[in-house]
Amino acid sequence: MTPPSKNVRPSRPGPPRAAWPEAVRALGWLHTARFLTTAPELHFLPALDVPEIAFVGRSNAGKSTCINTLTQQNQLAFASKKPGRTQHINLFALGKQGVTDAVLADLPGYGYAAVPRQDKIRWQQVMANYLVTRENLRAIVLLCDPRHGLTELDEVLLEVIRPRVEEGLKFLVVLTKADKLTRSEAAKALAIMKLNAGGGEVHLFSATKRTGIEDVACLLWDWTHMAPAPESLKEPRAQNP
């Protein structure tokens, strides 16, 4: 079968998405992810001139699993045995060795009951400030367990980012643990979330059944490379005091 052209994606039936040239490219790019830095507060984050993609979501929504699956690395994103206790923003650089052309930001999970209330409030404020003020933020990926739907905190987050999304910030809802759903349940969850996503993209995702991995990978590649990218950095620029 003749491989699909670079700009035309075949409709089903057709070759598996993983065989598409753009999927191979996107997954290879994500596999370059390596730890860049960690920060307990926003002012510790380096100022960067490359696109940044933030992963956010409720604790236990499968955020670490999603990041590790996309990057094909088992322990890149740390999955704490006590969800909600990891309270740092972790940055991972993407690009060929020695060069950074994009960054993944892993934000702490929120909403876990065992975390003291004052810590919840503090981190909700830190995350809100990050999502509103981070200048090089290009896209937000919200991880959501479709069995539970959007929580109150998820809806608060959507309200926080709405102005930036209206200005062009890319937004994706990843419905994790899709293997736990029947086909009809998955279709229903997808339809409902598309109504609630405010124009954002929505994809089903399962690390177990390898569902949605290539679609999400290609989307992240497109979002960080579709526009003229800022000059790649060989070393991150230090934040001004």
Coordinates of C-alpha atoms in Angstrom, one line a residue:
M1 CA 0.0 0.0 0.0
T2 CA 1.3 3.4 -0.9
P3 CA 2.2 5.4 2.3
P4 CA 0.0 8.5 2.9
S5 CA 1.3 11.8 1.8
K6 CA 2.7 14.2 4.5
N7 CA -0.4 16.4 4.5
V8 CA -3.2 14.0 3.8
R9 CA -4.3 11.6 6.6
P10 CA -6.3 8.6 5.3
S11 CA -9.7 7.7 6.6
R12 CA -10.4 4.3 8.0
P13 CA -9.7 1.7 6.8
G14 CA -6.1 2.4 6.2
P15 CA -2.6 1.8 7.7
P16 CA -2.3 2.0 11.5
R17 CA -1.7 5.5 12.7
A18 CA 1.7 4.4 14.1
A19 CA 2.8 3.7 10.5
W20 CA 2.1 7.3 9.3
P21 CA 5.2 9.3 8.8
E22 CA 4.0 12.2 11.0
A23 CA 3.3 9.8 13.8
V24 CA 6.8 8.2 13.6
R25 CA 8.3 11.7 13.6
A26 CA 6.2 13.0 16.5
L27 CA 6.8 9.9 18.7
G28 CA 10.6 10.1 17.9
W29 CA 10.6 13.7 19.0
L30 CA 8.7 13.0 22.2
H31 CA 11.2 10.2 23.0
T32 CA 13.9 12.9 23.3
A33 CA 12.3 14.2 26.5
R34 CA 14.8 14.6 29.3
F35 CA 14.6 16.3 32.7
L36 CA 15.3 20.1 32.6
T37 CA 14.5 21.5 36.0
T38 CA 12.1 21.5 38.9
A39 CA 10.6 24.5 40.7
P40 CA 8.6 24.8 43.9
E41 CA 7.4 28.3 42.9
L42 CA 7.0 30.2 39.7
H43 CA 9.9 32.5 40.2
F44 CA 12.2 29.5 40.2
L45 CA 11.2 28.6 36.6
P46 CA 13.7 29.6 33.9
A47 CA 12.4 32.1 31.3
L48 CA 12.3 30.2 28.0
D49 CA 11.8 31.2 24.4
V50 CA 10.5 27.9 23.1
P51 CA 6.9 26.6 23.1
E52 CA 5.8 25.0 26.4
I53 CA 3.0 22.4 26.8
A54 CA 1.5 22.1 30.3
F55 CA 0.0 18.8 31.6
V56 CA -2.5 19.3 34.3
G57 CA -5.2 17.2 36.0
R58 CA -6.6 15.8 39.1
S59 CA -4.5 13.4 41.2
N60 CA -5.0 9.8 40.0
A61 CA -6.2 11.0 36.6
G62 CA -3.2 9.2 34.9
K63 CA -1.1 12.3 34.2
S64 CA 2.3 10.6 34.9
T65 CA 1.3 7.5 33.0
C66 CA 0.3 9.6 30.0
I67 CA 3.5 11.6 29.9
N68 CA 5.6 8.4 30.3
T69 CA 3.7 6.6 27.6
L70 CA 4.0 9.5 25.1
T71 CA 7.7 9.8 25.7
Q72 CA 8.2 6.1 25.8
Q73 CA 10.1 6.4 29.1
N74 CA 8.9 4.5 32.1
Q75 CA 10.1 6.9 34.8
L76 CA 10.3 10.3 33.3
A77 CA 7.3 11.7 35.1
F78 CA 7.3 10.6 38.8
A79 CA 4.1 8.9 40.0
S80 CA 4.1 9.3 43.7
K81 CA 2.7 6.5 45.9
K82 CA 0.9 9.3 47.7
P83 CA -1.0 11.2 45.0
G84 CA -1.1 14.9 45.5
R85 CA 2.1 15.1 47.6
T86 CA 4.4 16.0 44.7
Q87 CA 4.2 19.8 44.7
H88 CA 6.8 21.0 42.2
I89 CA 6.5 22.0 38.5
N90 CA 8.8 19.8 36.5
L91 CA 10.1 20.8 33.1
F92 CA 11.3 18.3 30.5
A93 CA 13.2 19.5 27.4
L94 CA 12.4 18.2 23.9
G95 CA 14.7 18.2 20.9
K96 CA 17.9 16.8 19.6
Q97 CA 20.7 16.3 22.1
G98 CA 22.1 19.7 23.2
V99 CA 19.2 21.6 21.6
T100 CA 15.8 22.4 23.1
D101 CA 12.9 23.2 20.7
A102 CA 10.0 22.7 23.1
V103 CA 9.3 21.9 26.8
L104 CA 6.8 19.8 28.6
A105 CA 5.6 21.1 32.0
D106 CA 4.3 18.6 34.5
L107 CA 2.2 20.4 37.0
P108 CA 1.2 18.9 40.4
G109 CA -2.0 16.9 40.5
Y110 CA -4.8 18.6 42.4
G111 CA -7.9 17.7 44.4
Y112 CA -6.5 14.8 46.5
A113 CA -8.3 14.6 49.8
A114 CA -5.2 13.8 52.0
V115 CA -3.4 17.0 51.2
P116 CA -3.9 19.8 53.8
R117 CA -6.4 22.4 52.7
Q118 CA -3.9 25.3 52.9
D119 CA -1.6 23.4 50.6
K120 CA -4.4 22.8 48.1
I121 CA -5.2 26.5 48.1
R122 CA -1.6 27.5 47.7
W123 CA -1.1 25.2 44.8
Q124 CA -4.3 26.2 43.1
Q125 CA -3.0 29.8 43.2
V126 CA 0.4 28.8 41.9
M127 CA -1.1 26.8 39.0
A128 CA -3.5 29.6 38.1
N129 CA -0.7 32.1 38.0
Y130 CA 1.4 29.8 35.9
L131 CA -1.5 29.2 33.4
V132 CA -2.3 32.9 33.2
T133 CA 1.2 34.4 33.1
R134 CA 3.6 31.9 31.6
E135 CA 4.6 33.8 28.4
N136 CA 5.9 30.9 26.3
L137 CA 2.9 28.6 27.1
R138 CA 1.6 27.3 23.8
A139 CA -0.8 24.6 24.9
I140 CA -2.5 22.9 27.9
V141 CA -3.3 19.2 28.2
L142 CA -6.0 18.5 30.8
L143 CA -6.0 14.8 31.9
C144 CA -9.5 13.6 32.9
D145 CA -10.8 10.2 34.0
P146 CA -13.9 9.8 31.9
R147 CA -15.6 7.6 34.5
H148 CA -15.8 10.6 36.8
G149 CA -16.1 13.4 34.2
L150 CA -15.0 17.0 35.0
T151 CA -14.6 17.8 38.6
E152 CA -15.3 21.2 40.2
L153 CA -11.6 22.0 40.2
D154 CA -11.4 21.0 36.5
E155 CA -14.1 23.4 35.7
V156 CA -12.4 26.2 37.7
L157 CA -9.2 25.5 35.6
L158 CA -11.3 25.8 32.4
E159 CA -12.5 29.2 33.5
V160 CA -9.0 30.3 34.4
I161 CA -7.6 29.4 30.9
R162 CA -10.7 30.5 28.9
P163 CA -9.4 34.0 28.1
R164 CA -6.0 32.6 26.8
V165 CA -7.8 29.9 24.8
E166 CA -9.9 32.5 23.2
E167 CA -6.7 34.4 22.3
G168 CA -5.3 31.3 20.6
L169 CA -3.8 29.1 23.3
K170 CA -4.2 25.4 22.3
F171 CA -6.2 23.2 24.5
L172 CA -6.6 19.4 24.7
V173 CA -8.6 17.2 27.0
V174 CA -7.2 13.6 27.2
L175 CA -9.7 11.1 28.5
T176 CA -7.4 8.6 30.2
K177 CA -8.0 5.0 31.2
A178 CA -10.3 4.6 28.1
D179 CA -9.7 0.8 28.4
K180 CA -12.0 0.9 31.4
L181 CA -15.0 1.9 29.2
T182 CA -17.1 -0.1 26.8
R183 CA -17.3 1.2 23.3
S184 CA -20.7 2.9 23.9
E185 CA -19.5 4.4 27.2
A186 CA -16.4 5.7 25.4
A187 CA -18.4 7.3 22.6
K188 CA -20.7 8.9 25.1
A189 CA -17.8 10.3 27.2
L190 CA -16.2 11.7 24.1
A191 CA -19.4 13.4 23.0
I192 CA -20.0 14.9 26.4
M193 CA -16.5 16.2 26.8
K194 CA -16.5 17.8 23.3
L195 CA -19.5 19.8 24.5
N196 CA -17.7 20.9 27.6
A197 CA -14.2 21.5 26.2
G198 CA -15.0 25.0 24.9
G199 CA -13.7 24.4 21.4
G200 CA -10.6 22.4 22.6
E201 CA -9.5 19.0 21.2
V202 CA -10.7 15.8 22.9
H203 CA -9.0 12.4 22.6
L204 CA -9.6 9.0 24.2
F205 CA -6.3 7.6 25.6
S206 CA -5.2 4.3 27.0
A207 CA -1.7 3.3 27.9
T208 CA -2.8 -0.3 28.3
K209 CA -4.5 -0.7 24.9
R210 CA -2.3 1.9 23.1
T211 CA -5.3 4.0 22.3
G212 CA -4.8 7.6 21.2
I213 CA -1.1 7.7 21.6
E214 CA -0.2 8.6 18.0
D215 CA -3.1 11.1 17.7
V216 CA -2.0 13.0 20.8
A217 CA 1.7 12.9 19.8
C218 CA 1.0 14.3 16.4
L219 CA -1.2 17.1 17.9
L220 CA 1.6 18.1 20.3
W221 CA 4.1 18.2 17.4
D222 CA 1.8 20.3 15.3
W223 CA 1.2 22.8 18.0
T224 CA 4.8 23.3 18.7
H225 CA 6.0 23.3 15.1
M226 CA 3.2 24.7 12.9
A227 CA 4.2 28.3 13.4
P228 CA 7.6 29.8 13.0
A229 CA 9.3 28.6 16.1
P230 CA 11.5 30.9 18.3
E231 CA 15.2 30.3 18.0
S232 CA 16.1 27.0 19.6
L233 CA 18.0 27.2 22.8
K234 CA 21.2 25.4 23.5
E235 CA 20.9 26.3 27.2
P236 CA 17.9 27.8 29.0
R237 CA 18.1 31.5 29.8
A238 CA 18.2 32.3 33.5
Q239 CA 15.2 34.0 35.1
N240 CA 15.9 37.6 36.0
P241 CA 15.8 38.1 39.8

